[in-house]
Amino acid sequence: MVQKQMALRTRGKNRIRSTSIFSCKLKCMDCGSYYGSKVWHSNSNYRRVIWRCNHKYDEDEKRQTPHLYEDEIKELFIKATNQLVGMKDEVMSNYGEMKEMLFGQLNLKPSKKIWKLKLTRLQA
């Protein structure tokens, strides 16, 4: 688990950092890089935090993806969370089914009996 996280944090175009709650949540439609936060007018009354592609100006042709204001992103995340809460019963039902499918032991019990039978046959 730790090795996987360390590999994700290596240097490169899509390296993972968690400096903000929105870090690694927004991806550029043009190049697939993550969006990063930038501060406009940091020392004035017009200070604003925006998010844009971290590689918007890397190549000769600038990316066409727009910047997003942090306030708008917060509103959108709250809307998405409220939609999930509205569908809580469905989400929890799906979660239960997936958990049983991935980690359930119902399918293991018959095979346990089969292996015991095979083992007793081998011992005889």
Coordinates of C-alpha atoms in Angstrom, one line a residue:
M1 CA 0.0 0.0 0.0
V2 CA 2.8 2.4 1.0
Q3 CA 4.8 1.5 -2.1
K4 CA 1.8 2.2 -4.3
Q5 CA 1.4 5.7 -2.8
M6 CA 5.1 6.4 -3.2
A7 CA 5.0 5.4 -6.8
L8 CA 2.0 7.7 -7.4
R9 CA 3.9 10.6 -5.9
T10 CA 7.0 10.4 -8.1
R11 CA 7.9 13.2 -10.4
G12 CA 6.1 13.3 -13.8
K13 CA 3.2 14.8 -15.6
N14 CA 0.5 13.2 -13.6
R15 CA 2.1 13.0 -10.2
I16 CA -0.3 12.8 -7.2
R17 CA -0.3 15.4 -4.4
S18 CA -2.9 16.0 -1.8
T19 CA -2.5 19.6 -0.9
S20 CA -6.2 20.4 -1.2
I21 CA -9.4 18.6 -1.0
F22 CA -9.8 19.0 -4.7
S23 CA -6.3 17.8 -5.6
C24 CA -6.3 14.9 -8.1
K25 CA -10.1 15.2 -8.5
L26 CA -10.3 17.3 -11.7
K27 CA -8.7 16.3 -15.0
C28 CA -8.0 18.3 -18.1
M29 CA -10.1 17.3 -21.1
D30 CA -7.3 18.0 -23.5
C31 CA -4.3 16.3 -22.1
G32 CA -5.5 14.3 -19.1
S33 CA -3.3 16.1 -16.6
Y34 CA -4.7 17.1 -13.2
Y35 CA -6.0 20.6 -12.4
G36 CA -4.1 22.6 -9.9
S37 CA -5.0 25.6 -7.7
K38 CA -3.6 29.0 -8.7
V39 CA -4.0 32.3 -6.8
W40 CA -4.9 35.4 -8.7
H41 CA -4.1 38.8 -7.1
S42 CA -2.7 37.2 -4.0
N43 CA -1.8 40.5 -2.3
S44 CA -4.9 42.5 -3.1
N45 CA -8.6 42.8 -2.2
Y46 CA -9.4 40.9 -5.5
R47 CA -7.7 37.7 -4.4
R48 CA -9.2 34.7 -6.0
V49 CA -8.3 31.0 -6.1
I50 CA -8.8 29.3 -9.5
W51 CA -8.1 25.8 -10.8
R52 CA -6.7 25.1 -14.2
C53 CA -4.7 22.5 -16.0
N54 CA -1.2 22.2 -14.6
H55 CA 0.2 22.0 -18.1
K56 CA -2.0 24.6 -19.8
Y57 CA 1.0 26.6 -21.1
D58 CA 3.6 23.8 -21.4
E59 CA 3.6 23.3 -25.2
D60 CA 3.6 25.8 -28.1
E61 CA -0.2 25.6 -28.3
K62 CA -2.0 26.4 -25.1
R63 CA -4.8 24.1 -23.8
Q64 CA -8.4 25.2 -24.5
T65 CA -9.8 23.9 -21.2
P66 CA -11.2 26.7 -19.0
H67 CA -10.2 27.7 -15.5
L68 CA -12.7 27.1 -12.7
Y69 CA -13.3 29.2 -9.7
E70 CA -12.9 27.4 -6.4
D71 CA -16.3 28.6 -5.2
E72 CA -18.0 27.0 -8.2
I73 CA -16.1 23.7 -7.6
K74 CA -17.3 23.7 -4.0
E75 CA -20.9 24.2 -5.1
L76 CA -20.7 21.4 -7.6
F77 CA -19.2 19.0 -5.1
I78 CA -21.9 19.9 -2.6
K79 CA -24.6 19.3 -5.3
A80 CA -23.0 15.9 -6.2
T81 CA -22.9 14.9 -2.5
N82 CA -26.5 15.9 -2.0
Q83 CA -27.5 13.8 -5.0
L84 CA -25.7 10.8 -3.5
V85 CA -27.4 11.4 -0.2
G86 CA -30.7 11.5 -2.0
M87 CA -29.9 8.1 -3.5
K88 CA -28.5 6.8 -0.2
D89 CA -30.7 3.6 -0.1
E90 CA -29.8 2.7 -3.7
V91 CA -26.1 3.4 -3.1
M92 CA -26.0 1.3 0.1
S93 CA -27.9 -1.5 -1.6
N94 CA -25.4 -1.5 -4.5
Y95 CA -22.5 -1.3 -2.0
G96 CA -23.9 -4.4 -0.1
E97 CA -24.2 -6.4 -3.4
M98 CA -20.7 -5.5 -4.5
K99 CA -19.2 -6.2 -1.1
E100 CA -20.9 -9.7 -1.1
M101 CA -19.8 -10.3 -4.6
L102 CA -16.2 -9.3 -3.9
F103 CA -15.7 -10.5 -0.4
G104 CA -18.6 -12.8 0.3
Q105 CA -18.0 -16.4 1.4
L106 CA -21.2 -17.9 0.0
N107 CA -19.4 -19.4 -3.0
L108 CA -16.6 -20.7 -0.8
K109 CA -18.7 -23.0 1.3
P110 CA -19.5 -25.5 -1.5
S111 CA -15.9 -25.6 -2.6
K112 CA -14.8 -26.2 1.0
K113 CA -17.0 -29.3 1.0
I114 CA -15.6 -30.4 -2.3
W115 CA -12.0 -30.0 -1.1
K116 CA -12.7 -32.0 2.0
L117 CA -14.2 -34.8 -0.1
K118 CA -11.1 -34.7 -2.4
L119 CA -8.8 -34.8 0.6
T120 CA -10.6 -37.8 2.2
R121 CA -10.4 -39.6 -1.1
L122 CA -6.7 -38.9 -1.4
Q123 CA -6.1 -40.1 2.2
A124 CA -7.9 -43.4 1.6

